[in-house]
PDB file of C-alpha atoms in Angstrom:
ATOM      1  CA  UNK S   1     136.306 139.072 138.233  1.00 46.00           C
ATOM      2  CA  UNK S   2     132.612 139.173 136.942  1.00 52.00           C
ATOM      3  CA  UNK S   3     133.855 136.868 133.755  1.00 51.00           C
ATOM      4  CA  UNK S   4     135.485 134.680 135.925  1.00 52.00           C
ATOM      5  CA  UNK S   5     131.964 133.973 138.484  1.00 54.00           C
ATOM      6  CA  UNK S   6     130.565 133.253 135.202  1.00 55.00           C
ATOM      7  CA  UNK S   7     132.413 130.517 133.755  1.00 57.00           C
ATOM      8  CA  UNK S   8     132.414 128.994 137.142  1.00 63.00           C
ATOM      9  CA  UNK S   9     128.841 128.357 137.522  1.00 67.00           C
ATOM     10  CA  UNK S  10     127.361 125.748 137.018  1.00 75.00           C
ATOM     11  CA  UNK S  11     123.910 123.814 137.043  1.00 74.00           C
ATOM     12  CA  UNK S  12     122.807 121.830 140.526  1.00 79.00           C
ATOM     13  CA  UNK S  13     122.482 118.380 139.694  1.00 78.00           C
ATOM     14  CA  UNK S  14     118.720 117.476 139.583  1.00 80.00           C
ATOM     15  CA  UNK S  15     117.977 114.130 141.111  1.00 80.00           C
ATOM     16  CA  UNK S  16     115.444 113.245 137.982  1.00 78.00           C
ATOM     17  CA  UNK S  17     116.479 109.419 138.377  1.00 77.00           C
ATOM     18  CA  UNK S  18     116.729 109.528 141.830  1.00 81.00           C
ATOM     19  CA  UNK S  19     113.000 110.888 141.659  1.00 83.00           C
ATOM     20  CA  UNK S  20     111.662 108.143 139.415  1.00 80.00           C
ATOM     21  CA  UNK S  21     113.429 105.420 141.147  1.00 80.00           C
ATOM     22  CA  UNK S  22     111.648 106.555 144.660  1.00 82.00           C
ATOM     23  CA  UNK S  23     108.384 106.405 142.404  1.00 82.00           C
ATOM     24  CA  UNK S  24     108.525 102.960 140.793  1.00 79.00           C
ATOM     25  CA  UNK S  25     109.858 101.911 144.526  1.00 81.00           C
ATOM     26  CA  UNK S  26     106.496 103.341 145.965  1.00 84.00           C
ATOM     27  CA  UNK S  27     104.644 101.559 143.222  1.00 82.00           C
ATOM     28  CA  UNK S  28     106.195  98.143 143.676  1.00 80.00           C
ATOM     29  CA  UNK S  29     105.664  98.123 147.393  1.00 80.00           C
ATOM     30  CA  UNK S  30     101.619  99.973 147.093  1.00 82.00           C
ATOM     31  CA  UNK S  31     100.902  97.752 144.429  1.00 80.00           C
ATOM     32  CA  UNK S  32     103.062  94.843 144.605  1.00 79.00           C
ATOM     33  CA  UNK S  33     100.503  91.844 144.514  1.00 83.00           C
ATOM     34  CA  UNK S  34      98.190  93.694 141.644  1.00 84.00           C
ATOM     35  CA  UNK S  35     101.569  93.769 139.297  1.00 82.00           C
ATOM     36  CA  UNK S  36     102.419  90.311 140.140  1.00 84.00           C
ATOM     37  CA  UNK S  37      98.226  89.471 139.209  1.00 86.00           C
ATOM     38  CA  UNK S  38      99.071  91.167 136.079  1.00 85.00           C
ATOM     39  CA  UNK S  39     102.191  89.165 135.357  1.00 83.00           C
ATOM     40  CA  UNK S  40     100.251  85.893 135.626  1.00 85.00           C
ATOM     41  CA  UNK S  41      97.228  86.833 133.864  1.00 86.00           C
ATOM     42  CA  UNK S  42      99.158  87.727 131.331  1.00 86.00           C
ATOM     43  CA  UNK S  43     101.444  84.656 130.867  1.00 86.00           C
ATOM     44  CA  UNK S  44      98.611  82.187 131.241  1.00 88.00           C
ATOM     45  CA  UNK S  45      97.001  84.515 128.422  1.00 88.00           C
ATOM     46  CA  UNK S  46      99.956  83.872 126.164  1.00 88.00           C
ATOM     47  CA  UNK S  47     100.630  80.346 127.411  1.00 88.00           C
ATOM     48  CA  UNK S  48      96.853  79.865 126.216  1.00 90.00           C
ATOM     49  CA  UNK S  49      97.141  81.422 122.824  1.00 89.00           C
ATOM     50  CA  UNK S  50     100.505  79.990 122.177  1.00 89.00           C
ATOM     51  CA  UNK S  51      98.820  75.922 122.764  1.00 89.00           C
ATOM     52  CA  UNK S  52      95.810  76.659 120.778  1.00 90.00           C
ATOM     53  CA  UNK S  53      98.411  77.732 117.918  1.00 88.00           C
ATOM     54  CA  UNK S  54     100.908  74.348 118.244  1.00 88.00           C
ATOM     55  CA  UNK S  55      97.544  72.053 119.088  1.00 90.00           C
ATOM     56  CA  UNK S  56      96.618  71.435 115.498  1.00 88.00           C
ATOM     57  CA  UNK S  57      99.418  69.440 113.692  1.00 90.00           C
ATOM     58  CA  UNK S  58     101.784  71.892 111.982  1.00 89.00           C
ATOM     59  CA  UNK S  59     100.955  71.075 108.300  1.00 90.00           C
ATOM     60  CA  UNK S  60      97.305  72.117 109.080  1.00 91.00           C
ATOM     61  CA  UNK S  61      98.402  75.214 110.423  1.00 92.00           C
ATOM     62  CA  UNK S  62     100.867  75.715 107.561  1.00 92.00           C
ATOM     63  CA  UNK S  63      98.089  75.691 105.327  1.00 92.00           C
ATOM     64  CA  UNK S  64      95.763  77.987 107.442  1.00 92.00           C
ATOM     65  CA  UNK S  65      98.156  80.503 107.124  1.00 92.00           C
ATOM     66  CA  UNK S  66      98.879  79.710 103.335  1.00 93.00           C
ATOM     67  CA  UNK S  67      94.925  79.919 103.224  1.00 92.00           C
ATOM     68  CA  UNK S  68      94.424  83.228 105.021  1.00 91.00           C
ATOM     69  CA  UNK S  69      97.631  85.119 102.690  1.00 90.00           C
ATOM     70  CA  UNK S  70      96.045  83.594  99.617  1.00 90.00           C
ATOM     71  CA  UNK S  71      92.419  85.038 100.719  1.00 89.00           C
ATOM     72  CA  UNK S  72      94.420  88.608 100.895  1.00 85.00           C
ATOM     73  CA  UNK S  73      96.827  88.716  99.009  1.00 85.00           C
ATOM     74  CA  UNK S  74      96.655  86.326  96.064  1.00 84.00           C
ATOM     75  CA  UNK S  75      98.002  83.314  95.157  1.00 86.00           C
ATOM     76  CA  UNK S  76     101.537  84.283  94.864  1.00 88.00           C
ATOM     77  CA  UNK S  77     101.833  85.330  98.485  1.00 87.00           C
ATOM     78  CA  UNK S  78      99.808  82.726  99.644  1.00 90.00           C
ATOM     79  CA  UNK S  79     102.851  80.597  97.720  1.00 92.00           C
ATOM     80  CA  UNK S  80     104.940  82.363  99.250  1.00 92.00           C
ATOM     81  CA  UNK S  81     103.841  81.922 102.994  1.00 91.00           C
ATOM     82  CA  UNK S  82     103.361  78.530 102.512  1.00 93.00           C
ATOM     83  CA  UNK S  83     106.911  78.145 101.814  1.00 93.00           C
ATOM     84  CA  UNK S  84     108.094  80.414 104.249  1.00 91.00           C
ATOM     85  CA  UNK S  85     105.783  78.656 107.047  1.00 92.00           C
ATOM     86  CA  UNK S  86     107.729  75.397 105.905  1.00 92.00           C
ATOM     87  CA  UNK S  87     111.282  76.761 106.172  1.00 91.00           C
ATOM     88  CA  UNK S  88     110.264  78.298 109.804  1.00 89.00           C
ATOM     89  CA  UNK S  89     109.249  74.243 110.537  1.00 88.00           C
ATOM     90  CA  UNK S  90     112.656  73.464 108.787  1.00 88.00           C
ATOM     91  CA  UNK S  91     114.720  75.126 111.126  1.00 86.00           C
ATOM     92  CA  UNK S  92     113.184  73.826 113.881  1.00 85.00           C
ATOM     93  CA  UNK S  93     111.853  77.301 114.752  1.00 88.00           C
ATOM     94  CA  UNK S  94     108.222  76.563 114.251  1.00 89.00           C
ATOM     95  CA  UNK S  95     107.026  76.701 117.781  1.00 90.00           C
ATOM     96  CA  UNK S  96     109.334  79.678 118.931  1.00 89.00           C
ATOM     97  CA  UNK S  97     107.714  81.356 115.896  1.00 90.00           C
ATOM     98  CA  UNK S  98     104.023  80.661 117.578  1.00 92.00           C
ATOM     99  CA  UNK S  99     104.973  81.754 120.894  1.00 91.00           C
ATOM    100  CA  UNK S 100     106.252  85.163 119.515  1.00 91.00           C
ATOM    101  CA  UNK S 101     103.314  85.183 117.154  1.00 91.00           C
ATOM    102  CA  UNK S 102     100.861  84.648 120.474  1.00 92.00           C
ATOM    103  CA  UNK S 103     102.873  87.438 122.474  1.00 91.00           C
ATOM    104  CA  UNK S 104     102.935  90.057 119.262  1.00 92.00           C
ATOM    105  CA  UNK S 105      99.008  89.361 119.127  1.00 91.00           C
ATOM    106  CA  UNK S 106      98.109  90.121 122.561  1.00 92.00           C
ATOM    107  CA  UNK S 107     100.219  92.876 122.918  1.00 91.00           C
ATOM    108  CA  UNK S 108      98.977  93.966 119.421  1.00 91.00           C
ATOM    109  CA  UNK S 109      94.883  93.321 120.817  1.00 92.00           C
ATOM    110  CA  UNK S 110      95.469  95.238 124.067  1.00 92.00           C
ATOM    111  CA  UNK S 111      97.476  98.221 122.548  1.00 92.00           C
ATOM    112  CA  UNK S 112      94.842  98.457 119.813  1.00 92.00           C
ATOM    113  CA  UNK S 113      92.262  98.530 122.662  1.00 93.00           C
ATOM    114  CA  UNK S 114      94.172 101.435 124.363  1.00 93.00           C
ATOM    115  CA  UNK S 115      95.380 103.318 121.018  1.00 92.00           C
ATOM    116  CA  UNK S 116      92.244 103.740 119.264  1.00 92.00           C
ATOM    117  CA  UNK S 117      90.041 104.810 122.318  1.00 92.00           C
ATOM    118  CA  UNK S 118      92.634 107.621 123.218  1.00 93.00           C
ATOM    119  CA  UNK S 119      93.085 108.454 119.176  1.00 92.00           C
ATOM    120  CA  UNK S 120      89.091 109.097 119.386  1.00 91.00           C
ATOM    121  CA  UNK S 121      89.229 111.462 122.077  1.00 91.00           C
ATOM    122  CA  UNK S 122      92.418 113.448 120.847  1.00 90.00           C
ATOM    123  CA  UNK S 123      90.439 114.244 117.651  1.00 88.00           C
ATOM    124  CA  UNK S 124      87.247 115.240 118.932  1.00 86.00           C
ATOM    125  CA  UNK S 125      89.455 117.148 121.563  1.00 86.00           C
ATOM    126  CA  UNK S 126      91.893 119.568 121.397  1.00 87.00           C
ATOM    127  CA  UNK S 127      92.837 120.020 125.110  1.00 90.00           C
ATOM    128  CA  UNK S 128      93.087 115.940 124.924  1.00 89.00           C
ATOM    129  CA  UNK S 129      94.896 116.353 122.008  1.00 89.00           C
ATOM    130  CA  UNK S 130      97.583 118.739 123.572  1.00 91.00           C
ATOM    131  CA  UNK S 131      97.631 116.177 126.615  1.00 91.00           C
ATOM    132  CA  UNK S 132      97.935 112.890 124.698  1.00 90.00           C
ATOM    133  CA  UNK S 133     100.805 113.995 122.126  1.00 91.00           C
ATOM    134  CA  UNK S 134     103.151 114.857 124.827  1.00 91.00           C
ATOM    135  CA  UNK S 135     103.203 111.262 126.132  1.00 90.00           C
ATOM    136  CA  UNK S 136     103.289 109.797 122.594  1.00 90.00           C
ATOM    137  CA  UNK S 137     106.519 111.818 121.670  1.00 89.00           C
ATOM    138  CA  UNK S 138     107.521 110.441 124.869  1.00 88.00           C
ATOM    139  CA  UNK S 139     106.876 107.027 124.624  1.00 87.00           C
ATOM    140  CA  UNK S 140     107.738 107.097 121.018  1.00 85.00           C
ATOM    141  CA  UNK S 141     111.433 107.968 120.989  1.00 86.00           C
ATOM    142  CA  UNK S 142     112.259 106.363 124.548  1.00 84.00           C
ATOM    143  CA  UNK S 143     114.855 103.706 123.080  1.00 84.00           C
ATOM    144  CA  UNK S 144     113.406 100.186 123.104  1.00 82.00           C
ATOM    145  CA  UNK S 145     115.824  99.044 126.279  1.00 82.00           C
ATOM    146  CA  UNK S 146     114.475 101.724 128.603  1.00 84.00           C
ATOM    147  CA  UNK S 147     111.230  99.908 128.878  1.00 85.00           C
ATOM    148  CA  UNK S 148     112.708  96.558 129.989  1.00 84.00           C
ATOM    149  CA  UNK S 149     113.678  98.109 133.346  1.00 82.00           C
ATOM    150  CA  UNK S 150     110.757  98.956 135.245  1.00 80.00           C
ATOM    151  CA  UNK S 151     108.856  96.063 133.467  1.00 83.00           C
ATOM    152  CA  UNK S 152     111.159  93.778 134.760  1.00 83.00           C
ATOM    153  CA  UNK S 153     111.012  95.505 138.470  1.00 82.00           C
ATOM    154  CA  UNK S 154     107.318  95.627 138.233  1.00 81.00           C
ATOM    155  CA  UNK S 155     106.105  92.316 136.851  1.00 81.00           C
ATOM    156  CA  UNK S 156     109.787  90.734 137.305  1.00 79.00           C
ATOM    157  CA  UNK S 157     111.240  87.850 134.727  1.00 81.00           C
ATOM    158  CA  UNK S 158     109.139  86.165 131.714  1.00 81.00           C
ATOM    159  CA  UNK S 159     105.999  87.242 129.689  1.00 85.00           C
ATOM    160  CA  UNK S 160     105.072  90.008 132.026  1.00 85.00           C
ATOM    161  CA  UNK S 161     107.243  92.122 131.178  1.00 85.00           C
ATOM    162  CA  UNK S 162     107.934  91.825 127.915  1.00 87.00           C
ATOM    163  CA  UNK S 163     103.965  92.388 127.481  1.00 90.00           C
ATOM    164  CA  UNK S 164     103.895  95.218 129.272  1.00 89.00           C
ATOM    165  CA  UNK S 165     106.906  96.699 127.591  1.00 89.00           C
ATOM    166  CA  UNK S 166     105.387  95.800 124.254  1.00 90.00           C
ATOM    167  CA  UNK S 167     102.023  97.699 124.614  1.00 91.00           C
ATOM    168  CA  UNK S 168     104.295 100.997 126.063  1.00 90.00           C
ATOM    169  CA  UNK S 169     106.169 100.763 122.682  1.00 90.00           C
ATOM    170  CA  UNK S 170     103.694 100.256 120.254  1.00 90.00           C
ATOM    171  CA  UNK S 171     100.950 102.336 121.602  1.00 91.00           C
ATOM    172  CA  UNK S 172     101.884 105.750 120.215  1.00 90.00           C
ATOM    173  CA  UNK S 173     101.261 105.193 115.942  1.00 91.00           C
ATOM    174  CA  UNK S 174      97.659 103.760 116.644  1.00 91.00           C
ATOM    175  CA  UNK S 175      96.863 106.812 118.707  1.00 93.00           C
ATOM    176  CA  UNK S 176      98.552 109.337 116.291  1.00 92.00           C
ATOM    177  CA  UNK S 177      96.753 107.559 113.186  1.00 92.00           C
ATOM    178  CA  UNK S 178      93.149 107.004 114.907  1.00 92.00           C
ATOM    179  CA  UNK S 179      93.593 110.977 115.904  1.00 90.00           C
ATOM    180  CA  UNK S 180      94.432 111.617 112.092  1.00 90.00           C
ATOM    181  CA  UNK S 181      92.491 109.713 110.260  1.00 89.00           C
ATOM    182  CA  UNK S 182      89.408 110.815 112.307  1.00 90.00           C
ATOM    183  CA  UNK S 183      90.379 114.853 111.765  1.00 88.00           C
ATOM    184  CA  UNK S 184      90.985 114.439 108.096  1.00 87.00           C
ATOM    185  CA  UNK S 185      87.664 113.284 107.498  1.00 84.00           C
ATOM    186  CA  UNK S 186      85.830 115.609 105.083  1.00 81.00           C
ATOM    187  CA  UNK S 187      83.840 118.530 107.397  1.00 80.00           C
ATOM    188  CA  UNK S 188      80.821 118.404 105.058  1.00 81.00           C
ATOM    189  CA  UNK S 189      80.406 114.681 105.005  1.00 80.00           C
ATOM    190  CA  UNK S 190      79.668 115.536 109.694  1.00 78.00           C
ATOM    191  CA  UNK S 191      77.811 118.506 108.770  1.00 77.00           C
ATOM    192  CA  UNK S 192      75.596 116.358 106.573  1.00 80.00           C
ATOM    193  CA  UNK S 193      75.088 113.788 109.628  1.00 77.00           C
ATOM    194  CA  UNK S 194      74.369 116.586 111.955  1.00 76.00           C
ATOM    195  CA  UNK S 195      71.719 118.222 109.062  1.00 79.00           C
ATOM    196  CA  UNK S 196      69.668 114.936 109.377  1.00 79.00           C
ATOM    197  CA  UNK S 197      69.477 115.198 113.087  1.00 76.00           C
ATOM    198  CA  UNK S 198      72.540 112.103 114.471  1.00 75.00           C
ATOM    199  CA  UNK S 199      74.031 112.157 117.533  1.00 79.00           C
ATOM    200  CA  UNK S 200      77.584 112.763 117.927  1.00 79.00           C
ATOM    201  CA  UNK S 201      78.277 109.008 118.863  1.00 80.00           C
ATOM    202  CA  UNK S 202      76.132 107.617 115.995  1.00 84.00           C
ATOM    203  CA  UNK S 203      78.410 110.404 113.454  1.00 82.00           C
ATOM    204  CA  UNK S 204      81.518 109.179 115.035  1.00 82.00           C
ATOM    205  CA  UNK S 205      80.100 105.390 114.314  1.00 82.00           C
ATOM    206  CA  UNK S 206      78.891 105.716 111.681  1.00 82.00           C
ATOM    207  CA  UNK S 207      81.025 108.495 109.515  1.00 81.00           C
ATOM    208  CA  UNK S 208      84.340 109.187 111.377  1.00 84.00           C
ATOM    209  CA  UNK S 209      84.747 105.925 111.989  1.00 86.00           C
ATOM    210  CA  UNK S 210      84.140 103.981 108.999  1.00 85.00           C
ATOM    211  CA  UNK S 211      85.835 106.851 106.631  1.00 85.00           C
ATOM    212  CA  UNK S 212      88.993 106.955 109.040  1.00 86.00           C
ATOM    213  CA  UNK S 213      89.711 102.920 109.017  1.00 86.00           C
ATOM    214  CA  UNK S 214      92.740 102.853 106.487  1.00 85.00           C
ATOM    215  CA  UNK S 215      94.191 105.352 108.281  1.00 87.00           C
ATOM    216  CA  UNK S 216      93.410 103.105 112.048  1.00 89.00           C
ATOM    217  CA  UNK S 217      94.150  99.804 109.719  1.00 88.00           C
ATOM    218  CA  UNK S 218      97.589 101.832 109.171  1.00 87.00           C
ATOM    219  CA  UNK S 219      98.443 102.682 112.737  1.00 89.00           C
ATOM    220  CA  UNK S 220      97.089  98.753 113.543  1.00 90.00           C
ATOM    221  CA  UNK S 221     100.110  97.556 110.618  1.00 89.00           C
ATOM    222  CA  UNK S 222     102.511  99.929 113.178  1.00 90.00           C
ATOM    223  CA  UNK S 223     101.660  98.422 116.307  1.00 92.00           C
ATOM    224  CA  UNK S 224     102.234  94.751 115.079  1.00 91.00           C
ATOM    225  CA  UNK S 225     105.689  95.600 113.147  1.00 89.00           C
ATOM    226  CA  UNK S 226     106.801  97.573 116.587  1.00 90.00           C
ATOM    227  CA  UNK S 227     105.149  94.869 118.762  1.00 90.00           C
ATOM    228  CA  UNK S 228     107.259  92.316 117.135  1.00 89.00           C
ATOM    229  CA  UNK S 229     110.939  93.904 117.014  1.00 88.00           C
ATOM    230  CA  UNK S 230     110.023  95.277 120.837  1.00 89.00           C
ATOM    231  CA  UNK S 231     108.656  91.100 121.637  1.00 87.00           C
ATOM    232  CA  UNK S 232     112.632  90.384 120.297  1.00 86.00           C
ATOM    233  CA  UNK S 233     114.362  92.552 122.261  1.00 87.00           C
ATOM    234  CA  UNK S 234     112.447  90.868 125.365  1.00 86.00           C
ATOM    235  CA  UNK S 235     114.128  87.883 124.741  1.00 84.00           C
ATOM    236  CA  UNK S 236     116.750  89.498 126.904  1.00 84.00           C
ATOM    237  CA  UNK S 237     114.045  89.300 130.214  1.00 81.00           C
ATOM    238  CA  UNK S 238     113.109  85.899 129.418  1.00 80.00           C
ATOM    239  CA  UNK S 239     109.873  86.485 127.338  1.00 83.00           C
ATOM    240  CA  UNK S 240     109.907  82.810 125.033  1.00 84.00           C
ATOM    241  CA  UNK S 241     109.742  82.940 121.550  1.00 85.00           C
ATOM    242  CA  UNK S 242     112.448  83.622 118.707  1.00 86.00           C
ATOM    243  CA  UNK S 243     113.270  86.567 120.797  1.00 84.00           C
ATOM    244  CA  UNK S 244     114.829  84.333 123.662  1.00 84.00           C
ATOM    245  CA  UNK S 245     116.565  82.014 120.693  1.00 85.00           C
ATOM    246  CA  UNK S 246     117.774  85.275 119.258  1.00 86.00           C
ATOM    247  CA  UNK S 247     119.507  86.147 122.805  1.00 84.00           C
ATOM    248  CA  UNK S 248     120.890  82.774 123.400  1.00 85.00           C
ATOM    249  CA  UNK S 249     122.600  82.463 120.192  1.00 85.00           C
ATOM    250  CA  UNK S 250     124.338  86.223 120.557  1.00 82.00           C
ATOM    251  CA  UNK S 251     125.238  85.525 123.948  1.00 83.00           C
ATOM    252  CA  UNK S 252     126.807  82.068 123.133  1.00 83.00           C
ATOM    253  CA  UNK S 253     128.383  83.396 119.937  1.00 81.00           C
ATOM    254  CA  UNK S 254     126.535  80.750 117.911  1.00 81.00           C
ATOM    255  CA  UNK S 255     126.623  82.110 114.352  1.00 83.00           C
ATOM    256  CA  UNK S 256     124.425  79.443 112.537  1.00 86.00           C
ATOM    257  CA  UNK S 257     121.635  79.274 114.934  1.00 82.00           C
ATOM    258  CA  UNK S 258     121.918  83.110 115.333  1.00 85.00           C
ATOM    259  CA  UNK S 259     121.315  83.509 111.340  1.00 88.00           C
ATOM    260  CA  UNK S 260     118.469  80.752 111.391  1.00 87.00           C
ATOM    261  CA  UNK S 261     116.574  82.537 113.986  1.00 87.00           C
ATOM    262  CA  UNK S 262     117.524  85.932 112.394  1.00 87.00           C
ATOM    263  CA  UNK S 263     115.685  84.183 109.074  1.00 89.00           C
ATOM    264  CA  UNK S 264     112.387  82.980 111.356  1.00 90.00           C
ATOM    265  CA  UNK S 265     112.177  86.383 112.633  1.00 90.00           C
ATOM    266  CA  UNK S 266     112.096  88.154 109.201  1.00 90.00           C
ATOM    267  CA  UNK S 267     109.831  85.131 107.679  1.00 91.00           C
ATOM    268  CA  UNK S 268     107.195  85.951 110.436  1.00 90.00           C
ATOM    269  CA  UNK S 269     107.798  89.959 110.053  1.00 90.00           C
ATOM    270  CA  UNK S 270     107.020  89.776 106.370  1.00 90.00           C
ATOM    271  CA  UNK S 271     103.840  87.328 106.996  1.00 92.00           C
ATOM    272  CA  UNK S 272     102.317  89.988 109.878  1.00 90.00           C
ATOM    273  CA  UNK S 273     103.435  93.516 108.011  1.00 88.00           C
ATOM    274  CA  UNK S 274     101.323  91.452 104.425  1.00 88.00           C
ATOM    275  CA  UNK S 275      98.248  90.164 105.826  1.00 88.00           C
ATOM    276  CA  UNK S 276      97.867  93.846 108.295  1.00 84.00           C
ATOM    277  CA  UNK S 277      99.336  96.190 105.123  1.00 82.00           C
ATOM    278  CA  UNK S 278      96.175  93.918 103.260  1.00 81.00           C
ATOM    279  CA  UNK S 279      93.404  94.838 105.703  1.00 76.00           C
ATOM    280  CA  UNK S 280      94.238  98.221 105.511  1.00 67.00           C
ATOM    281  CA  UNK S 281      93.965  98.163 101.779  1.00 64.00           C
ATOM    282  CA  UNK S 282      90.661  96.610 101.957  1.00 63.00           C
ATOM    283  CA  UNK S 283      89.661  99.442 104.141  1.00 57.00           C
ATOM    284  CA  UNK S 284      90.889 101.697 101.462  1.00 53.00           C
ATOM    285  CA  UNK S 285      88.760 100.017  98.868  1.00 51.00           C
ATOM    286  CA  UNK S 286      85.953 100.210 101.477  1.00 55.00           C
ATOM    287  CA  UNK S 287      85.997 103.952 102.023  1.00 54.00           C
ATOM    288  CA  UNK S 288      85.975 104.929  98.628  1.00 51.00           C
ATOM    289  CA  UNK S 289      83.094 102.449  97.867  1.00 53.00           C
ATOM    290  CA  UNK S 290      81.341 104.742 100.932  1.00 53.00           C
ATOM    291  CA  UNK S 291      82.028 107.500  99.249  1.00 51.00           C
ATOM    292  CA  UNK S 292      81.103 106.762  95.912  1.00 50.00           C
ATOM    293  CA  UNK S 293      77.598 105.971  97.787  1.00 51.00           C
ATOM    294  CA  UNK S 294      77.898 108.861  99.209  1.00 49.00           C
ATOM    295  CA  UNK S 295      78.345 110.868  96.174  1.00 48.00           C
TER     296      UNK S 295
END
């Protein structure tokens, strides 16, 4: 009888959706008017960003981007971009690309501005540290879809969203990177700025700081790469750009334009993950300049 109440027990359902749903209900009628504020900052913010980038005739921006890839890379990627920037105009996806590049740089400005701030205080904190990395696992392996829901309820259909849902994404490498690189910074290097009498801000500025940039240049490269597959996947909420094209073409089984945007997307993902993987290396060749002074 005993083995028998056993296997016939079983766990109450717990109302963990049911919970969350009441919440973001609570949310969108408290703060209804400041999410829809939010929404419309942020699409005349990308509406801006998105003009200033189609104003200039498209050859001159070709070769501005030609010009910045050659500065960092060389002249075989700046070849390279060039040519790539000319196939994007080719398939007619030139201004979709510069609406998805003005949505993957705000996102990628305003989830730097977040990441690195919260990276700082989780290394010069362990009780922030064991707060923060919770939330990062969390919004790290939350599959990209989940975060087009309450976006959508909160901020509804269009930029909004897809912003919002872009910074929750992307945010979790720049804080685990800042936090790193800032901790792996050599003890003796702060005990010498503390022997000559600096504050804790001016060590941080001037020591952690400084000798922890490839590591934040690396968790910067991560937010744009995420940014920009997460900026795709909005395309399903109505967020412009290649993302929307993207959506369009799967949804009206359209093979050719599906590949051709597919193409665009991977031209402008190779162009970003370059010129970001390049300031990161120059931050490299920075530090260890520092530290041969140093030395």
């Amino acid at each position: 009888m005993r083995a028998v109440a056993v296997a016939d027990w079983e766990v109450p359902r717990i109302p963990l959706g049911e919970r969350f749903a009441d919440l973001v209900q609570w949310l969108q009628d408290n703060f209804g008017d400041v999410f829809t504020a939010i929404s419309e900052g942020l699409d005349s913010a990308v509406t801006a960003l998105a003009e200033l980038l189609t104003w200039p005739p498209t050859w001159v921006m070709i070769v501005v981007f030609a010009l910045l890839a050659f500065w960092l890379r060389g002249w075989k990627f700046g070849i390279a971009a060039l040519l790539g920037f000319v196939l994007l105009d080719g398939l007619d996806s030139y201004d979709s690309a510069m609406q998805t590049l003005s949505l993957v740089l705000l996102a990628g400005v305003v989830a730097v501005i977040v990441a690195v701030p919260l990276g700082i205080l989780g290394a010069r904190s362990d009780t922030a540290s064991r707060m923060i990395k919770p939330v990062m696992d969390f919004l790290q392996t939350v599959p990209q879809f989940i975060y087009l829901i309450p976006a959508v309820i909160f901020f509804g259909i269009g930029v909004g969203p897809g912003i919002v849902a872009t910074v929750m994404f992307a945010l979790a490498p720049g804080v685990r990177l800042t936090e790193l690189g800032i901790r792996q910074v050599d003890r003796e290097m702060v005990e010498a700025g503390e022997a000559f009498g600096s504050s804790p801000t001016r060590i941080l500025t001037g020591i952690q700081i400084p000798l922890a940039m490839p590591s934040i240049m690396a968790g910067v490269n991560q937010i744009i790469m995420l940014s920009l597959s997460m900026v795709v996947i909005a395309g399903m909420v109505g967020t412009p750009g290649l993302g929307a094209d993207v959506f369009e073409a799967t949804t009206r089984l359209q093979l050719g334009a599906g590949f051709e945007y597919g193409v665009s997307v991977v031209i402008l993902a190779i162009y970003l993950d370059r010129i970001t993987a390049s300031l990161s290396a120059k931050s490299a060749v920075s530090r260890a300049r520092r530290l041969a002074g140093a030395a």
